[in-house]
CSV table of C-alpha atoms in Angstrom, one decimal:
chain,number,residue,atom,x,y,z
A,1,UNK,CA,0.5,-19.3,-29.9
A,2,UNK,CA,-0.2,-16.5,-32.4
A,3,UNK,CA,-3.7,-16.9,-34.2
A,4,UNK,CA,-3.3,-17.8,-37.9
A,5,UNK,CA,-5.6,-16.9,-40.8
A,6,UNK,CA,-6.2,-18.2,-44.3
A,7,UNK,CA,-7.1,-16.3,-47.4
A,8,UNK,CA,-10.8,-17.1,-47.0
A,9,UNK,CA,-11.1,-15.8,-43.4
A,10,UNK,CA,-12.6,-12.5,-42.4
A,11,UNK,CA,-10.4,-10.0,-41.0
A,12,UNK,CA,-12.6,-8.4,-38.5
A,13,UNK,CA,-11.0,-10.3,-35.4
A,14,UNK,CA,-7.9,-8.2,-36.2
A,15,UNK,CA,-9.8,-5.1,-34.9
A,16,UNK,CA,-9.8,-6.1,-31.2
A,17,UNK,CA,-6.1,-7.4,-31.5
A,18,UNK,CA,-5.1,-3.9,-32.9
A,19,UNK,CA,-7.0,-2.1,-30.2
A,20,UNK,CA,-5.2,-4.3,-27.6
A,21,UNK,CA,-1.9,-3.3,-29.1
A,22,UNK,CA,-2.7,0.4,-29.0
A,23,UNK,CA,-3.8,0.0,-25.3
A,24,UNK,CA,-0.6,-1.8,-24.5
A,25,UNK,CA,1.4,1.0,-26.3
A,26,UNK,CA,-0.5,3.6,-24.3
A,27,UNK,CA,0.2,1.7,-21.1
A,28,UNK,CA,3.9,1.6,-21.9
A,29,UNK,CA,3.9,5.3,-22.7
A,30,UNK,CA,2.1,6.1,-19.5
A,31,UNK,CA,4.6,4.2,-17.4
A,32,UNK,CA,7.6,5.7,-19.2
A,33,UNK,CA,6.1,9.2,-18.6
A,34,UNK,CA,5.8,8.6,-15.0
A,35,UNK,CA,9.5,7.4,-15.0
A,36,UNK,CA,10.6,10.5,-16.9
A,37,UNK,CA,8.6,12.7,-14.4
A,38,UNK,CA,10.3,10.7,-11.4
A,39,UNK,CA,13.7,11.2,-12.9
A,40,UNK,CA,13.0,14.8,-13.4
A,41,UNK,CA,12.1,15.2,-9.9
A,42,UNK,CA,15.3,13.4,-8.8
A,43,UNK,CA,17.4,15.4,-11.3
A,44,UNK,CA,16.1,18.7,-10.0
A,45,UNK,CA,16.8,17.6,-6.3
A,46,UNK,CA,20.4,16.4,-7.2
A,47,UNK,CA,20.9,19.5,-9.2
A,48,UNK,CA,19.7,21.8,-6.6
A,49,UNK,CA,22.0,20.2,-3.9
A,50,UNK,CA,25.1,20.3,-6.0
A,51,UNK,CA,24.5,23.9,-7.0
A,52,UNK,CA,23.7,25.1,-3.5
A,53,UNK,CA,26.8,23.4,-2.0
A,54,UNK,CA,29.0,24.7,-4.8
A,55,UNK,CA,27.8,28.3,-4.4
A,56,UNK,CA,27.9,28.2,-0.6
A,57,UNK,CA,31.2,26.4,0.1
A,58,UNK,CA,33.6,27.1,-2.7
A,59,UNK,CA,35.6,24.8,-5.0
A,60,UNK,CA,37.7,22.7,-2.4
A,61,UNK,CA,34.7,22.1,0.1
A,62,UNK,CA,32.7,21.1,-2.9
A,63,UNK,CA,35.4,18.7,-3.9
A,64,UNK,CA,35.1,17.2,-0.4
A,65,UNK,CA,31.2,16.9,-0.8
A,66,UNK,CA,31.7,15.2,-4.1
A,67,UNK,CA,33.9,12.6,-2.6
A,68,UNK,CA,31.0,11.7,-0.3
A,69,UNK,CA,28.6,11.8,-2.9
A,70,UNK,CA,30.6,9.4,-5.1
A,71,UNK,CA,31.0,7.2,-2.0
A,72,UNK,CA,27.2,7.2,-1.6
A,73,UNK,CA,27.0,6.1,-5.2
A,74,UNK,CA,29.1,2.9,-4.6
A,75,UNK,CA,27.0,2.0,-1.5
A,76,UNK,CA,23.7,2.6,-3.5
A,77,UNK,CA,25.2,0.3,-6.1
A,78,UNK,CA,25.6,-2.4,-3.6
A,79,UNK,CA,22.0,-2.1,-2.4
A,80,UNK,CA,20.7,-2.2,-6.0
A,81,UNK,CA,22.6,-5.1,-6.9
A,82,UNK,CA,21.7,-7.2,-4.0
A,83,UNK,CA,18.1,-5.9,-3.2
A,84,UNK,CA,16.3,-4.0,-5.9
A,85,UNK,CA,17.9,-5.0,-9.3
A,86,UNK,CA,16.5,-8.7,-8.7
A,87,UNK,CA,13.2,-7.3,-7.6
A,88,UNK,CA,12.7,-5.4,-10.9
A,89,UNK,CA,13.8,-8.3,-13.0
A,90,UNK,CA,11.7,-11.0,-11.4
A,91,UNK,CA,8.7,-9.1,-9.8
A,92,UNK,CA,7.7,-6.8,-12.5
A,93,UNK,CA,4.1,-7.4,-13.8
A,94,UNK,CA,3.3,-10.2,-11.3
A,95,UNK,CA,0.6,-10.6,-8.9
A,96,UNK,CA,0.1,-8.1,-5.9
A,97,UNK,CA,0.7,-10.8,-3.3
A,98,UNK,CA,3.9,-11.9,-4.9
A,99,UNK,CA,5.1,-8.3,-5.1
A,100,UNK,CA,4.3,-7.3,-1.6
A,101,UNK,CA,6.1,-10.3,-0.2
A,102,UNK,CA,9.2,-9.5,-2.4
A,103,UNK,CA,9.2,-5.8,-1.7
A,104,UNK,CA,9.2,-6.5,2.1
A,105,UNK,CA,12.2,-8.6,1.8
A,106,UNK,CA,13.9,-6.5,-0.8
A,107,UNK,CA,13.5,-3.2,1.2
A,108,UNK,CA,14.6,-5.0,4.3
A,109,UNK,CA,17.7,-6.0,2.5
A,110,UNK,CA,18.3,-2.4,1.5
A,111,UNK,CA,17.9,-1.3,4.9
A,112,UNK,CA,20.4,-3.8,6.2
A,113,UNK,CA,23.0,-2.9,3.6
A,114,UNK,CA,22.6,1.0,4.7
A,115,UNK,CA,22.9,0.1,8.4
A,116,UNK,CA,25.9,-2.2,8.0
A,117,UNK,CA,27.9,0.0,5.5
A,118,UNK,CA,26.8,3.1,7.3
A,119,UNK,CA,28.4,1.9,10.5
A,120,UNK,CA,31.7,1.3,8.7
A,121,UNK,CA,31.5,4.9,7.2
A,122,UNK,CA,30.9,6.4,10.6
A,123,UNK,CA,33.9,4.7,12.0
A,124,UNK,CA,36.1,5.5,9.1
A,125,UNK,CA,35.0,9.0,9.2
A,126,UNK,CA,35.7,9.4,13.0
A,127,UNK,CA,39.2,8.0,12.4
A,128,UNK,CA,40.0,10.3,9.4
A,129,UNK,CA,39.0,13.6,11.0
A,130,UNK,CA,40.2,16.7,9.1
A,131,UNK,CA,38.0,18.0,6.2
A,132,UNK,CA,37.0,14.7,4.9
A,133,UNK,CA,36.2,12.7,8.1
A,134,UNK,CA,33.1,14.7,9.3
A,135,UNK,CA,31.5,14.3,5.9
A,136,UNK,CA,32.0,10.5,5.7
A,137,UNK,CA,30.7,10.2,9.4
A,138,UNK,CA,27.5,12.1,8.6
A,139,UNK,CA,27.1,10.0,5.3
A,140,UNK,CA,27.3,7.0,7.5
A,141,UNK,CA,24.4,8.0,9.7
A,142,UNK,CA,22.3,8.8,6.8
A,143,UNK,CA,22.8,5.9,4.6
A,144,UNK,CA,19.9,3.7,6.0
A,145,UNK,CA,17.4,6.3,5.0
A,146,UNK,CA,19.0,7.1,1.6
A,147,UNK,CA,18.9,3.4,0.6
A,148,UNK,CA,15.3,2.8,1.8
A,149,UNK,CA,14.1,5.7,-0.2
A,150,UNK,CA,15.7,4.3,-3.1
A,151,UNK,CA,14.3,1.0,-2.6
A,152,UNK,CA,10.7,2.3,-2.6
A,153,UNK,CA,11.3,3.8,-5.9
A,154,UNK,CA,12.3,0.5,-7.4
A,155,UNK,CA,9.4,-1.3,-5.8
A,156,UNK,CA,6.8,1.1,-7.3
A,157,UNK,CA,8.2,0.8,-10.7
A,158,UNK,CA,8.3,-3.0,-10.6
A,159,UNK,CA,4.7,-2.7,-9.9
A,160,UNK,CA,4.1,-0.3,-12.9
A,161,UNK,CA,3.1,2.5,-10.4
A,162,UNK,CA,5.6,5.2,-11.2
A,163,UNK,CA,3.2,7.9,-9.8
A,164,UNK,CA,4.0,6.8,-6.4
A,165,UNK,CA,7.7,7.0,-7.0
A,166,UNK,CA,7.3,10.4,-8.4
A,167,UNK,CA,5.3,11.5,-5.3
A,168,UNK,CA,7.9,10.0,-3.2
A,169,UNK,CA,10.7,11.8,-4.8
A,170,UNK,CA,8.7,15.0,-4.6
A,171,UNK,CA,8.3,14.6,-0.9
A,172,UNK,CA,12.1,14.3,-0.6
A,173,UNK,CA,12.5,17.6,-2.7
A,174,UNK,CA,10.1,19.5,-0.5
A,175,UNK,CA,11.8,18.4,2.6
A,176,UNK,CA,15.1,19.1,1.2
A,177,UNK,CA,14.3,22.9,0.8
A,178,UNK,CA,14.2,23.9,4.6
A,179,UNK,CA,17.1,21.4,5.3
A,180,UNK,CA,19.4,23.2,2.8
A,181,UNK,CA,18.6,26.5,4.2
A,182,UNK,CA,19.6,25.3,7.8
A,183,UNK,CA,22.8,23.7,6.3
A,184,UNK,CA,23.8,27.0,4.6
A,185,UNK,CA,23.5,28.8,8.0
A,186,UNK,CA,25.9,26.2,9.6
A,187,UNK,CA,28.2,26.4,6.5
A,188,UNK,CA,30.0,23.0,6.6
A,189,UNK,CA,30.1,20.0,4.3
A,190,UNK,CA,28.9,17.7,7.1
A,191,UNK,CA,25.7,19.9,7.5
A,192,UNK,CA,24.9,19.6,3.9
A,193,UNK,CA,25.4,15.9,4.1
A,194,UNK,CA,23.1,15.7,7.1
A,195,UNK,CA,20.4,17.9,5.5
A,196,UNK,CA,20.5,15.9,2.2
A,197,UNK,CA,20.3,12.5,4.2
A,198,UNK,CA,17.6,13.7,6.6
A,199,UNK,CA,15.2,14.9,3.9
A,200,UNK,CA,15.7,11.6,2.2
A,201,UNK,CA,14.8,9.8,5.4
A,202,UNK,CA,11.6,11.6,5.5
A,203,UNK,CA,10.6,10.3,2.1
A,204,UNK,CA,11.8,6.7,3.2
A,205,UNK,CA,9.3,6.8,6.0
A,206,UNK,CA,6.6,8.2,3.6
A,207,UNK,CA,7.3,5.3,1.4
A,208,UNK,CA,6.2,2.8,4.1
A,209,UNK,CA,2.8,4.6,4.3
A,210,UNK,CA,2.5,4.7,0.4
A,211,UNK,CA,3.1,1.0,-0.1
A,212,UNK,CA,1.5,-0.2,3.2
A,213,UNK,CA,4.5,-2.4,3.6
A,214,UNK,CA,7.0,-2.6,6.4
A,215,UNK,CA,10.6,-3.5,5.5
A,216,UNK,CA,11.6,-7.0,6.9
A,217,UNK,CA,15.3,-6.9,7.8
A,218,UNK,CA,14.8,-10.4,9.0
A,219,UNK,CA,13.9,-11.7,5.7
A,220,UNK,CA,17.3,-10.2,4.0
A,221,UNK,CA,19.0,-13.7,4.4
A,222,UNK,CA,16.2,-15.4,2.5
A,223,UNK,CA,16.1,-12.8,-0.1
A,224,UNK,CA,19.9,-13.0,-0.8
A,225,UNK,CA,19.7,-16.9,-0.8
A,226,UNK,CA,16.9,-17.0,-3.1
A,227,UNK,CA,18.3,-14.5,-5.7
A,228,UNK,CA,22.0,-15.2,-5.3
A,229,UNK,CA,22.3,-16.3,-8.9
A,230,UNK,CA,21.4,-12.6,-10.0
A,231,UNK,CA,22.2,-10.5,-6.8
A,232,UNK,CA,25.9,-11.3,-6.7
A,233,UNK,CA,26.6,-10.9,-10.3
A,234,UNK,CA,24.6,-7.5,-10.2
A,235,UNK,CA,26.4,-6.6,-7.0
A,236,UNK,CA,29.8,-6.8,-8.8
A,237,UNK,CA,28.4,-5.2,-11.9
A,238,UNK,CA,26.9,-2.1,-10.0
A,239,UNK,CA,30.0,-1.8,-7.9
A,240,UNK,CA,32.1,-1.7,-11.1
A,241,UNK,CA,30.1,1.1,-12.2
A,242,UNK,CA,30.2,3.2,-9.1
A,243,UNK,CA,33.5,1.9,-8.0
A,244,UNK,CA,35.1,3.1,-11.1
A,245,UNK,CA,33.8,6.5,-10.7
A,246,UNK,CA,35.2,6.5,-7.1
A,247,UNK,CA,38.4,5.4,-8.2
A,248,UNK,CA,38.6,7.9,-10.9
A,249,UNK,CA,37.5,10.6,-8.4
A,250,UNK,CA,40.2,9.6,-5.8
A,251,UNK,CA,42.9,9.1,-8.4
A,252,UNK,CA,42.0,12.6,-9.9
A,253,UNK,CA,42.2,14.2,-6.5
A,254,UNK,CA,45.6,12.5,-6.1
A,255,UNK,CA,47.1,13.3,-9.3
A,256,UNK,CA,45.7,16.8,-10.0
A,257,UNK,CA,44.1,17.9,-6.6
A,258,UNK,CA,40.9,17.9,-4.6
A,259,UNK,CA,39.6,20.9,-6.4
A,260,UNK,CA,39.9,18.9,-9.7
A,261,UNK,CA,37.2,16.6,-8.4
A,262,UNK,CA,35.0,19.7,-7.8
A,263,UNK,CA,35.6,20.8,-11.3
A,264,UNK,CA,34.5,17.5,-12.9
A,265,UNK,CA,31.5,17.4,-10.6
A,266,UNK,CA,30.5,20.9,-11.6
A,267,UNK,CA,30.6,19.9,-15.3
A,268,UNK,CA,28.6,17.0,-14.5
A,269,UNK,CA,25.9,19.0,-12.8
A,270,UNK,CA,25.5,20.9,-16.1
A,271,UNK,CA,24.6,17.5,-17.6
A,272,UNK,CA,22.5,16.8,-14.5
A,273,UNK,CA,19.2,15.7,-16.0
A,274,UNK,CA,20.8,13.1,-18.0
A,275,UNK,CA,23.3,11.8,-15.4
A,276,UNK,CA,20.5,11.3,-13.0
A,277,UNK,CA,18.5,9.4,-15.6
A,278,UNK,CA,21.5,7.2,-16.3
A,279,UNK,CA,22.1,6.5,-12.7
A,280,UNK,CA,18.5,5.5,-12.0
A,281,UNK,CA,17.7,4.1,-15.4
A,282,UNK,CA,16.8,0.6,-14.3
A,283,UNK,CA,14.0,2.1,-12.3
A,284,UNK,CA,11.9,2.3,-15.5
A,285,UNK,CA,13.6,0.6,-18.4
A,286,UNK,CA,14.5,-2.7,-17.0
A,287,UNK,CA,10.9,-3.2,-15.8
A,288,UNK,CA,9.6,-2.2,-19.3
A,289,UNK,CA,12.0,-4.4,-21.0
A,290,UNK,CA,10.9,-7.3,-18.9
A,291,UNK,CA,7.3,-6.6,-20.0
A,292,UNK,CA,8.4,-6.4,-23.6
A,293,UNK,CA,10.2,-9.7,-23.1
A,294,UNK,CA,7.1,-11.5,-21.7
A,295,UNK,CA,4.6,-9.9,-24.2
A,296,UNK,CA,6.5,-9.5,-27.3
A,297,UNK,CA,10.0,-10.8,-27.2
A,298,UNK,CA,10.7,-10.1,-30.8
A,299,UNK,CA,10.5,-6.4,-30.1
A,300,UNK,CA,13.0,-6.2,-27.4
A,301,UNK,CA,16.0,-5.3,-29.6
A,302,UNK,CA,14.1,-2.5,-31.2
A,303,UNK,CA,13.0,-1.3,-27.8
A,304,UNK,CA,16.5,-1.1,-26.5
A,305,UNK,CA,17.7,0.6,-29.6
A,306,UNK,CA,15.1,3.3,-29.4
A,307,UNK,CA,15.6,3.8,-25.7
A,308,UNK,CA,19.5,4.1,-26.0
A,309,UNK,CA,19.4,6.3,-29.1
A,310,UNK,CA,16.7,8.7,-27.7
A,311,UNK,CA,19.0,9.3,-24.7
A,312,UNK,CA,22.1,9.8,-26.7
A,313,UNK,CA,20.4,12.3,-28.9
A,314,UNK,CA,18.9,14.1,-25.9
A,315,UNK,CA,22.3,14.4,-24.2
A,316,UNK,CA,23.9,15.9,-27.5
A,317,UNK,CA,21.2,18.5,-27.7
A,318,UNK,CA,21.6,19.3,-24.1
A,319,UNK,CA,25.2,19.7,-24.5
A,320,UNK,CA,24.8,21.9,-27.5
A,321,UNK,CA,22.6,24.2,-25.4
A,322,UNK,CA,25.1,24.4,-22.8
A,323,UNK,CA,27.9,25.5,-25.3
A,324,UNK,CA,25.7,28.4,-26.1
A,325,UNK,CA,25.1,29.5,-22.5
A,326,UNK,CA,26.5,33.0,-21.7
A,327,UNK,CA,29.3,33.0,-19.2
A,328,UNK,CA,27.3,35.3,-16.9
A,329,UNK,CA,24.6,32.7,-16.6
A,330,UNK,CA,27.0,30.0,-15.9
A,331,UNK,CA,28.7,31.9,-13.2
A,332,UNK,CA,25.3,32.6,-11.7
A,333,UNK,CA,24.5,28.8,-11.4
A,334,UNK,CA,28.0,27.5,-10.5
A,335,UNK,CA,29.8,30.5,-9.0
A,336,UNK,CA,33.6,30.2,-9.1
A,337,UNK,CA,33.4,26.6,-10.2
A,338,UNK,CA,32.0,27.6,-13.7
A,339,UNK,CA,35.3,29.1,-15.2
A,340,UNK,CA,37.0,25.6,-14.9
A,341,UNK,CA,33.8,23.3,-15.4
A,342,UNK,CA,32.8,25.0,-18.7
A,343,UNK,CA,35.9,23.8,-20.5
A,344,UNK,CA,34.7,20.1,-19.9
A,345,UNK,CA,31.3,20.4,-21.4
A,346,UNK,CA,32.2,18.8,-24.8
A,347,UNK,CA,33.9,15.7,-23.5
A,348,UNK,CA,31.5,15.1,-20.8
A,349,UNK,CA,28.5,15.5,-23.1
A,350,UNK,CA,30.1,13.0,-25.5
A,351,UNK,CA,30.6,10.7,-22.5
A,352,UNK,CA,27.0,10.9,-21.3
A,353,UNK,CA,25.8,10.4,-24.9
A,354,UNK,CA,27.8,7.2,-25.2
A,355,UNK,CA,26.6,5.9,-21.9
A,356,UNK,CA,23.0,6.7,-22.8
A,357,UNK,CA,23.4,4.5,-25.9
A,358,UNK,CA,24.8,1.8,-23.9
A,359,UNK,CA,22.1,1.8,-21.3
A,360,UNK,CA,19.6,0.7,-23.9
A,361,UNK,CA,21.7,-2.6,-24.4
A,362,UNK,CA,22.1,-2.9,-20.7
A,363,UNK,CA,18.4,-2.8,-20.0
A,364,UNK,CA,17.9,-5.7,-22.6
A,365,UNK,CA,20.5,-7.8,-20.9
A,366,UNK,CA,19.0,-7.2,-17.5
A,367,UNK,CA,15.6,-8.2,-18.8
A,368,UNK,CA,17.0,-11.3,-20.4
A,369,UNK,CA,18.6,-12.1,-17.0
A,370,UNK,CA,21.7,-12.6,-18.8
A,371,UNK,CA,23.8,-11.8,-15.8
A,372,UNK,CA,27.1,-13.2,-17.0
A,373,UNK,CA,27.0,-11.2,-20.3
A,374,UNK,CA,26.0,-8.1,-18.3
A,375,UNK,CA,28.8,-8.4,-15.8
A,376,UNK,CA,31.4,-9.1,-18.5
A,377,UNK,CA,30.3,-5.9,-20.2
A,378,UNK,CA,30.3,-3.8,-17.2
A,379,UNK,CA,33.6,-4.9,-15.9
A,380,UNK,CA,35.2,-4.1,-19.5
A,381,UNK,CA,33.5,-0.6,-19.5
A,382,UNK,CA,34.5,0.1,-15.9
A,383,UNK,CA,38.2,-1.0,-16.7
A,384,UNK,CA,38.2,1.4,-19.7
A,385,UNK,CA,36.5,4.2,-17.5
A,386,UNK,CA,39.3,3.9,-14.8
A,387,UNK,CA,42.2,3.7,-17.3
A,388,UNK,CA,40.9,6.4,-19.6
A,389,UNK,CA,40.2,8.8,-16.5
A,390,UNK,CA,43.4,8.3,-14.9
A,391,UNK,CA,45.5,8.0,-18.0
A,392,UNK,CA,44.0,11.3,-19.4
A,393,UNK,CA,44.6,13.0,-15.9
A,394,UNK,CA,48.3,11.9,-16.0
A,395,UNK,CA,48.7,13.1,-19.5
A,396,UNK,CA,46.8,16.4,-19.6
A,397,UNK,CA,45.2,17.0,-16.1
A,398,UNK,CA,41.5,17.7,-15.8
A,399,UNK,CA,40.5,18.1,-19.3
A,400,UNK,CA,42.6,15.0,-20.4
A,401,UNK,CA,40.8,13.1,-17.7
A,402,UNK,CA,37.4,14.1,-19.3
A,403,UNK,CA,38.4,13.1,-22.8
A,404,UNK,CA,39.7,9.9,-21.6
A,405,UNK,CA,36.5,9.0,-20.0
A,406,UNK,CA,34.5,10.1,-23.2
A,407,UNK,CA,36.6,7.7,-25.3
A,408,UNK,CA,36.2,4.8,-22.7
A,409,UNK,CA,32.5,5.4,-22.6
A,410,UNK,CA,32.2,4.8,-26.4
A,411,UNK,CA,34.2,1.7,-26.3
A,412,UNK,CA,32.2,0.3,-23.4
A,413,UNK,CA,28.9,1.2,-25.1
A,414,UNK,CA,30.1,-0.9,-28.2
A,415,UNK,CA,30.7,-4.1,-26.1
A,416,UNK,CA,27.3,-3.7,-24.4
A,417,UNK,CA,25.6,-3.9,-27.8
A,418,UNK,CA,27.7,-6.8,-29.0
A,419,UNK,CA,26.8,-8.7,-25.9
A,420,UNK,CA,23.0,-8.0,-26.3
A,421,UNK,CA,23.2,-9.1,-29.9
A,422,UNK,CA,24.7,-12.4,-28.9
A,423,UNK,CA,22.2,-12.8,-26.0
A,424,UNK,CA,19.2,-12.3,-28.5
A,425,UNK,CA,20.7,-14.7,-30.8
A,426,UNK,CA,21.1,-17.4,-28.1
A,427,UNK,CA,17.4,-16.9,-26.9
A,428,UNK,CA,16.2,-17.2,-30.5
A,429,UNK,CA,17.9,-20.4,-30.8
A,430,UNK,CA,17.0,-21.7,-27.4
A,431,UNK,CA,14.0,-19.8,-26.0
A,432,UNK,CA,14.0,-20.6,-22.3
A,433,UNK,CA,12.1,-17.9,-20.3
A,434,UNK,CA,13.4,-16.7,-17.0
A,435,UNK,CA,10.5,-15.8,-15.0
A,436,UNK,CA,10.0,-15.9,-11.2
A,437,UNK,CA,7.0,-14.8,-9.5
A,438,UNK,CA,7.2,-16.2,-6.0
């Protein structure tokens, strides 16, 4: 209960309370700072890979690499929904013993997802052959390491130790440098996929030493059973996000051509820092929103609004800077891809800003464990994304697809916020906490 005071009481006890609030705020800022540092490291790595591949292989081959990248995003969403999203929601700010046991089972689940879907990708790649097949076969081999590395990041942020996540991403980036040089000498899409995945595997192994935890694949069944109320809804929700991107990419390739996928990916690379933050946002914000909910639930709505608003403003400022960038610098960064991708800066910037605003509400719904509302919002947003992207492509090619996605993202963001408002109202009327620590 909150301490009460009367008119005649002294106010000196408020000083320690004020000090405690300032200490709590500094702790939140510290954790968010490590989250931003980690996302910066991840953004730089993703940006470097995309730029290096675009400059080394050209537009069509870059389109093939982008298809493999989008497919990885779908698999990553499966892993996060089943393994690491429930971890962040239910094991943030818990005892170390509870956290360690949960991480062993969660990381084992992620590793199992990588092995199972990786085997399927390998078979599909070998059957397809041609340009696309080898890239997908190599992606299948690399998926277990890629997913395990991502699982360690979630685990460290759930523990409030973003520094370790940052160091792990830094290790990946360092290992990526020589791997990319070797891949450039080989000069194929498959070589770049192998280099990217192998460097992630190095960071995944290092994560075992950082945490002192060995992934327990044998505990995956128990983990899925214990958290099926959240996991399967988050699975559908996450696959809705990445699946929509994949459908849009495949559809764009079919309607306009594979090179159009490379054009869109090139434009997204220019917004790389914010795209990477959005993809991995739950690493930091869901854990922090869960802490706010436990410690000061009345502040959750404002926390989410500040979070989403800050991302939207930052994306708009970055997009404005890109519009002022000289063509010579753009060609230096993206090579031949720049001339086509630069036409998409405005709609993609607006789309990222809209998505950034919506992720603030999404973090709040995740922290509230309002999985039904979260799933409803994501399915609507994904349907809008696919419809806008493919409808725009059919009407006006690549540029039309980008504007269609920007419009769809704004509609999706509005639905996220409406659902969060309803969830907060329901909690206020019937405050039943959702906390699990074992």
